[in-house]
PDB file of C-alpha atoms in Angstrom:
ATOM      1  CA  UNK A   1     -40.141  15.231 -10.014  1.00  0.00           C
ATOM      2  CA  UNK A   2     -43.126  15.932  -7.717  1.00  0.00           C
ATOM      3  CA  UNK A   3     -45.614  18.298  -9.006  1.00  0.00           C
ATOM      4  CA  UNK A   4     -48.142  20.065  -6.395  1.00  0.00           C
ATOM      5  CA  UNK A   5     -51.524  20.964  -7.118  1.00  0.00           C
ATOM      6  CA  UNK A   6     -53.180  23.570  -5.101  1.00  0.00           C
ATOM      7  CA  UNK A   7     -57.298  23.993  -4.996  1.00  0.00           C
ATOM      8  CA  UNK A   8     -59.089  26.118  -5.681  1.00  0.00           C
ATOM      9  CA  UNK A   9     -57.178  28.804  -7.101  1.00  0.00           C
ATOM     10  CA  UNK A  10     -58.833  31.582  -5.588  1.00  0.00           C
ATOM     11  CA  UNK A  11     -61.292  31.486  -2.481  1.00  0.00           C
ATOM     12  CA  UNK A  12     -63.507  34.274  -1.789  1.00  0.00           C
ATOM     13  CA  UNK A  13     -64.739  34.513   1.798  1.00  0.00           C
ATOM     14  CA  UNK A  14     -65.568  37.029   4.717  1.00  0.00           C
ATOM     15  CA  UNK A  15     -63.832  37.582   7.997  1.00  0.00           C
ATOM     16  CA  UNK A  16     -64.728  34.881  10.291  1.00  0.00           C
ATOM     17  CA  UNK A  17     -65.342  32.205   8.083  1.00  0.00           C
ATOM     18  CA  UNK A  18     -63.377  29.093   7.914  1.00  0.00           C
ATOM     19  CA  UNK A  19     -60.480  28.608   4.926  1.00  0.00           C
ATOM     20  CA  UNK A  20     -59.645  25.287   3.775  1.00  0.00           C
ATOM     21  CA  UNK A  21     -56.688  24.930   1.221  1.00  0.00           C
ATOM     22  CA  UNK A  22     -55.822  22.139  -0.589  1.00  0.00           C
ATOM     23  CA  UNK A  23     -52.078  20.880  -1.644  1.00  0.00           C
ATOM     24  CA  UNK A  24     -52.221  17.791  -4.175  1.00  0.00           C
ATOM     25  CA  UNK A  25     -49.031  15.968  -4.698  1.00  0.00           C
ATOM     26  CA  UNK A  26     -48.048  13.965  -7.603  1.00  0.00           C
ATOM     27  CA  UNK A  27     -46.612  11.253  -5.854  1.00  0.00           C
ATOM     28  CA  UNK A  28     -46.438  10.325  -1.895  1.00  0.00           C
ATOM     29  CA  UNK A  29     -44.219  12.573   0.011  1.00  0.00           C
ATOM     30  CA  UNK A  30     -43.082  12.468   3.473  1.00  0.00           C
ATOM     31  CA  UNK A  31     -45.211  14.982   5.852  1.00  0.00           C
ATOM     32  CA  UNK A  32     -41.958  15.345   6.947  1.00  0.00           C
ATOM     33  CA  UNK A  33     -41.166  17.638   3.780  1.00  0.00           C
ATOM     34  CA  UNK A  34     -44.307  19.587   3.167  1.00  0.00           C
ATOM     35  CA  UNK A  35     -44.577  23.340   4.346  1.00  0.00           C
ATOM     36  CA  UNK A  36     -46.981  26.056   3.757  1.00  0.00           C
ATOM     37  CA  UNK A  37     -46.497  29.803   3.253  1.00  0.00           C
ATOM     38  CA  UNK A  38     -48.164  33.035   3.313  1.00  0.00           C
ATOM     39  CA  UNK A  39     -47.193  36.035   0.848  1.00  0.00           C
ATOM     40  CA  UNK A  40     -48.849  39.287   0.974  1.00  0.00           C
ATOM     41  CA  UNK A  41     -48.286  41.751  -1.988  1.00  0.00           C
ATOM     42  CA  UNK A  42     -44.984  43.002  -2.444  1.00  0.00           C
ATOM     43  CA  UNK A  43     -44.088  41.027   0.602  1.00  0.00           C
ATOM     44  CA  UNK A  44     -41.615  37.983   0.924  1.00  0.00           C
ATOM     45  CA  UNK A  45     -43.180  34.688   1.818  1.00  0.00           C
ATOM     46  CA  UNK A  46     -43.530  33.970   5.465  1.00  0.00           C
ATOM     47  CA  UNK A  47     -43.517  30.280   6.968  1.00  0.00           C
ATOM     48  CA  UNK A  48     -46.545  28.823   8.280  1.00  0.00           C
ATOM     49  CA  UNK A  49     -46.484  25.502   8.816  1.00  0.00           C
ATOM     50  CA  UNK A  50     -43.599  22.784   8.570  1.00  0.00           C
ATOM     51  CA  UNK A  51     -43.615  19.143   8.480  1.00  0.00           C
ATOM     52  CA  UNK A  52     -47.396  19.365   7.469  1.00  0.00           C
ATOM     53  CA  UNK A  53     -49.059  20.066  10.713  1.00  0.00           C
ATOM     54  CA  UNK A  54     -45.910  22.098  13.117  1.00  0.00           C
ATOM     55  CA  UNK A  55     -46.767  26.021  13.270  1.00  0.00           C
ATOM     56  CA  UNK A  56     -43.766  27.819  12.661  1.00  0.00           C
ATOM     57  CA  UNK A  57     -42.804  30.347  15.507  1.00  0.00           C
ATOM     58  CA  UNK A  58     -45.085  33.188  16.035  1.00  0.00           C
ATOM     59  CA  UNK A  59     -47.932  31.744  13.917  1.00  0.00           C
ATOM     60  CA  UNK A  60     -51.450  31.548  15.689  1.00  0.00           C
ATOM     61  CA  UNK A  61     -53.535  29.008  16.685  1.00  0.00           C
ATOM     62  CA  UNK A  62     -56.219  29.745  14.162  1.00  0.00           C
ATOM     63  CA  UNK A  63     -53.562  28.051  11.233  1.00  0.00           C
ATOM     64  CA  UNK A  64     -53.485  24.531  11.084  1.00  0.00           C
ATOM     65  CA  UNK A  65     -52.043  22.048   8.641  1.00  0.00           C
ATOM     66  CA  UNK A  66     -53.053  18.339   8.050  1.00  0.00           C
ATOM     67  CA  UNK A  67     -52.404  15.173   5.793  1.00  0.00           C
ATOM     68  CA  UNK A  68     -50.305  12.640   4.436  1.00  0.00           C
ATOM     69  CA  UNK A  69     -49.427  10.912   1.296  1.00  0.00           C
ATOM     70  CA  UNK A  70     -50.404  12.737  -1.470  1.00  0.00           C
ATOM     71  CA  UNK A  71     -53.035  14.993   0.422  1.00  0.00           C
ATOM     72  CA  UNK A  72     -52.186  17.902   2.558  1.00  0.00           C
ATOM     73  CA  UNK A  73     -54.655  20.656   3.847  1.00  0.00           C
ATOM     74  CA  UNK A  74     -53.973  24.224   5.405  1.00  0.00           C
ATOM     75  CA  UNK A  75     -57.125  25.318   7.544  1.00  0.00           C
ATOM     76  CA  UNK A  76     -57.520  29.047   8.726  1.00  0.00           C
ATOM     77  CA  UNK A  77     -60.317  28.330  11.456  1.00  0.00           C
ATOM     78  CA  UNK A  78     -61.985  31.778  11.244  1.00  0.00           C
ATOM     79  CA  UNK A  79     -60.333  34.490   8.878  1.00  0.00           C
ATOM     80  CA  UNK A  80     -58.769  37.967  10.333  1.00  0.00           C
ATOM     81  CA  UNK A  81     -58.598  40.992   7.870  1.00  0.00           C
ATOM     82  CA  UNK A  82     -54.676  40.073   7.825  1.00  0.00           C
ATOM     83  CA  UNK A  83     -54.875  36.764   6.528  1.00  0.00           C
ATOM     84  CA  UNK A  84     -56.282  37.591   2.734  1.00  0.00           C
ATOM     85  CA  UNK A  85     -53.426  36.610   1.011  1.00  0.00           C
ATOM     86  CA  UNK A  86     -51.827  34.128  -1.281  1.00  0.00           C
ATOM     87  CA  UNK A  87     -51.106  30.719   0.176  1.00  0.00           C
ATOM     88  CA  UNK A  88     -48.212  28.232  -1.131  1.00  0.00           C
ATOM     89  CA  UNK A  89     -47.575  24.634  -0.266  1.00  0.00           C
ATOM     90  CA  UNK A  90     -43.829  23.192  -1.047  1.00  0.00           C
ATOM     91  CA  UNK A  91     -42.227  20.189  -0.594  1.00  0.00           C
ATOM     92  CA  UNK A  92     -38.462  18.692  -0.371  1.00  0.00           C
ATOM     93  CA  UNK A  93     -37.606  16.147  -2.208  1.00  0.00           C
ATOM     94  CA  UNK A  94     -33.895  14.772  -3.860  1.00  0.00           C
ATOM     95  CA  UNK A  95     -32.094  17.960  -2.888  1.00  0.00           C
ATOM     96  CA  UNK A  96     -34.765  20.010  -4.367  1.00  0.00           C
ATOM     97  CA  UNK A  97     -38.005  22.497  -3.671  1.00  0.00           C
ATOM     98  CA  UNK A  98     -41.447  22.691  -5.390  1.00  0.00           C
ATOM     99  CA  UNK A  99     -43.821  25.098  -4.662  1.00  0.00           C
ATOM    100  CA  UNK A 100     -47.285  24.663  -5.835  1.00  0.00           C
ATOM    101  CA  UNK A 101     -49.062  27.412  -7.675  1.00  0.00           C
ATOM    102  CA  UNK A 102     -50.731  28.989  -4.788  1.00  0.00           C
ATOM    103  CA  UNK A 103     -54.295  29.733  -3.721  1.00  0.00           C
ATOM    104  CA  UNK A 104     -55.341  33.333  -3.327  1.00  0.00           C
ATOM    105  CA  UNK A 105     -57.797  33.963  -0.115  1.00  0.00           C
ATOM    106  CA  UNK A 106     -59.619  37.414  -1.009  1.00  0.00           C
ATOM    107  CA  UNK A 107     -62.292  39.503   0.609  1.00  0.00           C
ATOM    108  CA  UNK A 108     -65.701  38.258  -0.528  1.00  0.00           C
TER     109      UNK A 108
ATOM    110  CA  UNK B   1     -33.664  37.956  14.729  1.00  0.00           C
ATOM    111  CA  UNK B   2     -32.504  36.876  11.466  1.00  0.00           C
ATOM    112  CA  UNK B   3     -32.250  39.403   8.906  1.00  0.00           C
ATOM    113  CA  UNK B   4     -31.208  38.621   5.266  1.00  0.00           C
ATOM    114  CA  UNK B   5     -30.544  41.473   2.663  1.00  0.00           C
ATOM    115  CA  UNK B   6     -30.205  40.752  -0.727  1.00  0.00           C
ATOM    116  CA  UNK B   7     -28.482  43.203  -3.133  1.00  0.00           C
ATOM    117  CA  UNK B   8     -27.251  43.227  -6.706  1.00  0.00           C
ATOM    118  CA  UNK B   9     -30.371  43.098  -8.869  1.00  0.00           C
ATOM    119  CA  UNK B  10     -31.094  45.781 -11.771  1.00  0.00           C
ATOM    120  CA  UNK B  11     -31.615  45.606 -15.647  1.00  0.00           C
ATOM    121  CA  UNK B  12     -29.617  43.429 -18.052  1.00  0.00           C
ATOM    122  CA  UNK B  13     -29.546  42.776 -21.354  1.00  0.00           C
ATOM    123  CA  UNK B  14     -30.252  39.132 -22.477  1.00  0.00           C
ATOM    124  CA  UNK B  15     -26.732  36.932 -22.507  1.00  0.00           C
ATOM    125  CA  UNK B  16     -25.370  39.210 -19.812  1.00  0.00           C
ATOM    126  CA  UNK B  17     -24.587  38.635 -16.202  1.00  0.00           C
ATOM    127  CA  UNK B  18     -24.941  39.867 -12.677  1.00  0.00           C
ATOM    128  CA  UNK B  19     -24.185  38.774  -9.047  1.00  0.00           C
ATOM    129  CA  UNK B  20     -26.831  38.917  -6.482  1.00  0.00           C
ATOM    130  CA  UNK B  21     -25.568  39.270  -2.549  1.00  0.00           C
ATOM    131  CA  UNK B  22     -27.611  38.240   0.496  1.00  0.00           C
ATOM    132  CA  UNK B  23     -25.987  39.070   3.723  1.00  0.00           C
ATOM    133  CA  UNK B  24     -27.301  37.607   7.039  1.00  0.00           C
ATOM    134  CA  UNK B  25     -26.990  38.482  10.544  1.00  0.00           C
ATOM    135  CA  UNK B  26     -28.426  37.535  13.693  1.00  0.00           C
ATOM    136  CA  UNK B  27     -27.590  33.585  13.148  1.00  0.00           C
ATOM    137  CA  UNK B  28     -24.418  30.987  13.217  1.00  0.00           C
ATOM    138  CA  UNK B  29     -24.214  31.644   9.140  1.00  0.00           C
ATOM    139  CA  UNK B  30     -22.292  28.284   8.551  1.00  0.00           C
ATOM    140  CA  UNK B  31     -24.965  26.384  10.734  1.00  0.00           C
ATOM    141  CA  UNK B  32     -27.436  26.721   7.655  1.00  0.00           C
ATOM    142  CA  UNK B  33     -28.418  25.850   4.047  1.00  0.00           C
ATOM    143  CA  UNK B  34     -29.235  28.373   2.015  1.00  0.00           C
ATOM    144  CA  UNK B  35     -31.374  28.827  -1.111  1.00  0.00           C
ATOM    145  CA  UNK B  36     -32.482  31.462  -3.751  1.00  0.00           C
ATOM    146  CA  UNK B  37     -36.117  31.457  -4.692  1.00  0.00           C
ATOM    147  CA  UNK B  38     -37.759  33.804  -7.571  1.00  0.00           C
ATOM    148  CA  UNK B  39     -40.922  34.597  -8.318  1.00  0.00           C
ATOM    149  CA  UNK B  40     -41.713  36.362 -12.140  1.00  0.00           C
ATOM    150  CA  UNK B  41     -43.827  39.028 -11.825  1.00  0.00           C
ATOM    151  CA  UNK B  42     -47.541  38.580 -11.135  1.00  0.00           C
ATOM    152  CA  UNK B  43     -46.311  34.514 -11.113  1.00  0.00           C
ATOM    153  CA  UNK B  44     -45.469  32.173  -8.092  1.00  0.00           C
ATOM    154  CA  UNK B  45     -42.288  30.914  -6.173  1.00  0.00           C
ATOM    155  CA  UNK B  46     -39.772  28.960  -8.105  1.00  0.00           C
ATOM    156  CA  UNK B  47     -36.838  27.310  -6.012  1.00  0.00           C
ATOM    157  CA  UNK B  48     -33.596  28.217  -7.978  1.00  0.00           C
ATOM    158  CA  UNK B  49     -30.730  27.038  -6.341  1.00  0.00           C
ATOM    159  CA  UNK B  50     -29.252  25.594  -2.597  1.00  0.00           C
ATOM    160  CA  UNK B  51     -26.152  25.580  -0.889  1.00  0.00           C
ATOM    161  CA  UNK B  52     -24.920  23.522   2.176  1.00  0.00           C
ATOM    162  CA  UNK B  53     -23.909  25.374   5.221  1.00  0.00           C
ATOM    163  CA  UNK B  54     -20.202  24.779   4.795  1.00  0.00           C
ATOM    164  CA  UNK B  55     -20.746  25.498   0.907  1.00  0.00           C
ATOM    165  CA  UNK B  56     -19.525  21.804  -0.051  1.00  0.00           C
ATOM    166  CA  UNK B  57     -22.635  20.605  -1.547  1.00  0.00           C
ATOM    167  CA  UNK B  58     -24.608  22.575  -4.291  1.00  0.00           C
ATOM    168  CA  UNK B  59     -27.944  21.895  -6.066  1.00  0.00           C
ATOM    169  CA  UNK B  60     -30.088  23.892  -9.037  1.00  0.00           C
ATOM    170  CA  UNK B  61     -33.455  24.054 -10.600  1.00  0.00           C
ATOM    171  CA  UNK B  62     -32.953  22.537 -14.245  1.00  0.00           C
ATOM    172  CA  UNK B  63     -34.156  25.580 -15.755  1.00  0.00           C
ATOM    173  CA  UNK B  64     -30.873  27.403 -14.582  1.00  0.00           C
ATOM    174  CA  UNK B  65     -28.549  24.814 -13.921  1.00  0.00           C
ATOM    175  CA  UNK B  66     -24.948  25.704 -16.145  1.00  0.00           C
ATOM    176  CA  UNK B  67     -25.966  29.270 -16.034  1.00  0.00           C
ATOM    177  CA  UNK B  68     -26.131  29.853 -12.362  1.00  0.00           C
ATOM    178  CA  UNK B  69     -23.800  29.453  -9.680  1.00  0.00           C
ATOM    179  CA  UNK B  70     -24.442  29.741  -5.926  1.00  0.00           C
ATOM    180  CA  UNK B  71     -21.499  30.513  -3.658  1.00  0.00           C
ATOM    181  CA  UNK B  72     -21.226  31.606   0.208  1.00  0.00           C
ATOM    182  CA  UNK B  73     -18.509  33.312   2.232  1.00  0.00           C
ATOM    183  CA  UNK B  74     -19.067  32.343   5.770  1.00  0.00           C
ATOM    184  CA  UNK B  75     -16.725  34.327   7.354  1.00  0.00           C
ATOM    185  CA  UNK B  76     -18.800  37.407   5.866  1.00  0.00           C
ATOM    186  CA  UNK B  77     -22.147  35.522   6.727  1.00  0.00           C
ATOM    187  CA  UNK B  78     -23.129  36.346   2.682  1.00  0.00           C
ATOM    188  CA  UNK B  79     -24.572  34.374  -0.183  1.00  0.00           C
ATOM    189  CA  UNK B  80     -24.150  34.753  -3.705  1.00  0.00           C
ATOM    190  CA  UNK B  81     -25.850  33.969  -6.904  1.00  0.00           C
ATOM    191  CA  UNK B  82     -23.427  34.565  -9.698  1.00  0.00           C
ATOM    192  CA  UNK B  83     -25.959  34.563 -13.140  1.00  0.00           C
ATOM    193  CA  UNK B  84     -24.511  34.568 -16.580  1.00  0.00           C
ATOM    194  CA  UNK B  85     -26.506  33.889 -20.180  1.00  0.00           C
ATOM    195  CA  UNK B  86     -29.358  35.722 -18.459  1.00  0.00           C
ATOM    196  CA  UNK B  87     -32.715  35.277 -20.402  1.00  0.00           C
ATOM    197  CA  UNK B  88     -36.132  37.265 -20.468  1.00  0.00           C
ATOM    198  CA  UNK B  89     -37.600  34.384 -18.621  1.00  0.00           C
ATOM    199  CA  UNK B  90     -35.068  35.080 -15.485  1.00  0.00           C
ATOM    200  CA  UNK B  91     -36.891  38.478 -14.520  1.00  0.00           C
ATOM    201  CA  UNK B  92     -37.792  37.872 -11.123  1.00  0.00           C
ATOM    202  CA  UNK B  93     -37.642  38.858  -7.551  1.00  0.00           C
ATOM    203  CA  UNK B  94     -34.868  37.030  -6.523  1.00  0.00           C
ATOM    204  CA  UNK B  95     -35.262  36.160  -2.456  1.00  0.00           C
ATOM    205  CA  UNK B  96     -32.802  34.570  -0.534  1.00  0.00           C
ATOM    206  CA  UNK B  97     -33.906  32.050   1.924  1.00  0.00           C
ATOM    207  CA  UNK B  98     -32.648  30.317   5.167  1.00  0.00           C
ATOM    208  CA  UNK B  99     -33.473  26.679   5.573  1.00  0.00           C
ATOM    209  CA  UNK B 100     -34.259  25.173   8.967  1.00  0.00           C
ATOM    210  CA  UNK B 101     -31.993  22.734  10.468  1.00  0.00           C
ATOM    211  CA  UNK B 102     -34.049  20.354   8.912  1.00  0.00           C
ATOM    212  CA  UNK B 103     -32.909  22.012   5.371  1.00  0.00           C
ATOM    213  CA  UNK B 104     -36.606  20.671   4.200  1.00  0.00           C
ATOM    214  CA  UNK B 105     -38.468  24.079   4.622  1.00  0.00           C
ATOM    215  CA  UNK B 106     -37.474  28.094   4.662  1.00  0.00           C
ATOM    216  CA  UNK B 107     -37.951  29.858   7.538  1.00  0.00           C
ATOM    217  CA  UNK B 108     -36.497  33.535   6.823  1.00  0.00           C
ATOM    218  CA  UNK B 109     -36.433  35.346   3.654  1.00  0.00           C
ATOM    219  CA  UNK B 110     -34.779  38.351   2.322  1.00  0.00           C
ATOM    220  CA  UNK B 111     -36.842  41.568   0.955  1.00  0.00           C
ATOM    221  CA  UNK B 112     -35.888  40.458  -2.440  1.00  0.00           C
ATOM    222  CA  UNK B 113     -33.811  42.026  -5.116  1.00  0.00           C
ATOM    223  CA  UNK B 114     -35.459  42.510  -8.728  1.00  0.00           C
ATOM    224  CA  UNK B 115     -33.559  41.148 -11.599  1.00  0.00           C
ATOM    225  CA  UNK B 116     -35.165  42.244 -14.912  1.00  0.00           C
ATOM    226  CA  UNK B 117     -33.873  40.821 -18.017  1.00  0.00           C
ATOM    227  CA  UNK B 118     -34.509  43.366 -21.282  1.00  0.00           C
ATOM    228  CA  UNK B 119     -32.678  44.651 -24.358  1.00  0.00           C
TER     229      UNK B 119
END
């Protein structure tokens, strides 16, 4: 089973700053099977990025994804007030889905 | 617009059973695989189960295999999760989620329904 590790656990930043979130897999995975979600308190997760680098419908271009193999990155180029949330990476393999533990982006 | 609406959550005693439902609208329901994903209070996301578009294939996380059963009624655009032998560790908000055509990602989520297992 693929285990996803996310770092850092918490990222404290100010609006306008750049956020770089990491997701590392315990074994090589296809970039086609890596996604990122945003979750705000009391809300369902929202798909941001699929296939490692494709923005989902309606997602602003300040969100970008990259990576391959075992290392993947979500970058928020300039944080907006509404971007403070928890971010999860997720992978698919062998008809199963696994999520990383999440990175919380909070206000510095 | 795709809308997923879960129901059926509540308080149940350990060892009890509960059935969750998720009614979908705004999509050709039978064309998409669906999943249940749960989130324990203050914790991260955990995939629970998935079912193919026509219902012929089902998949389960090891933590629920043998206790939970996923099914769907495409004529009613409804997804189900039958939960038996419930444990305290099953306490969570349960979300239904629609998969992309590629199956590998969830592009629409319901608002969730809370299941609490406690005596």
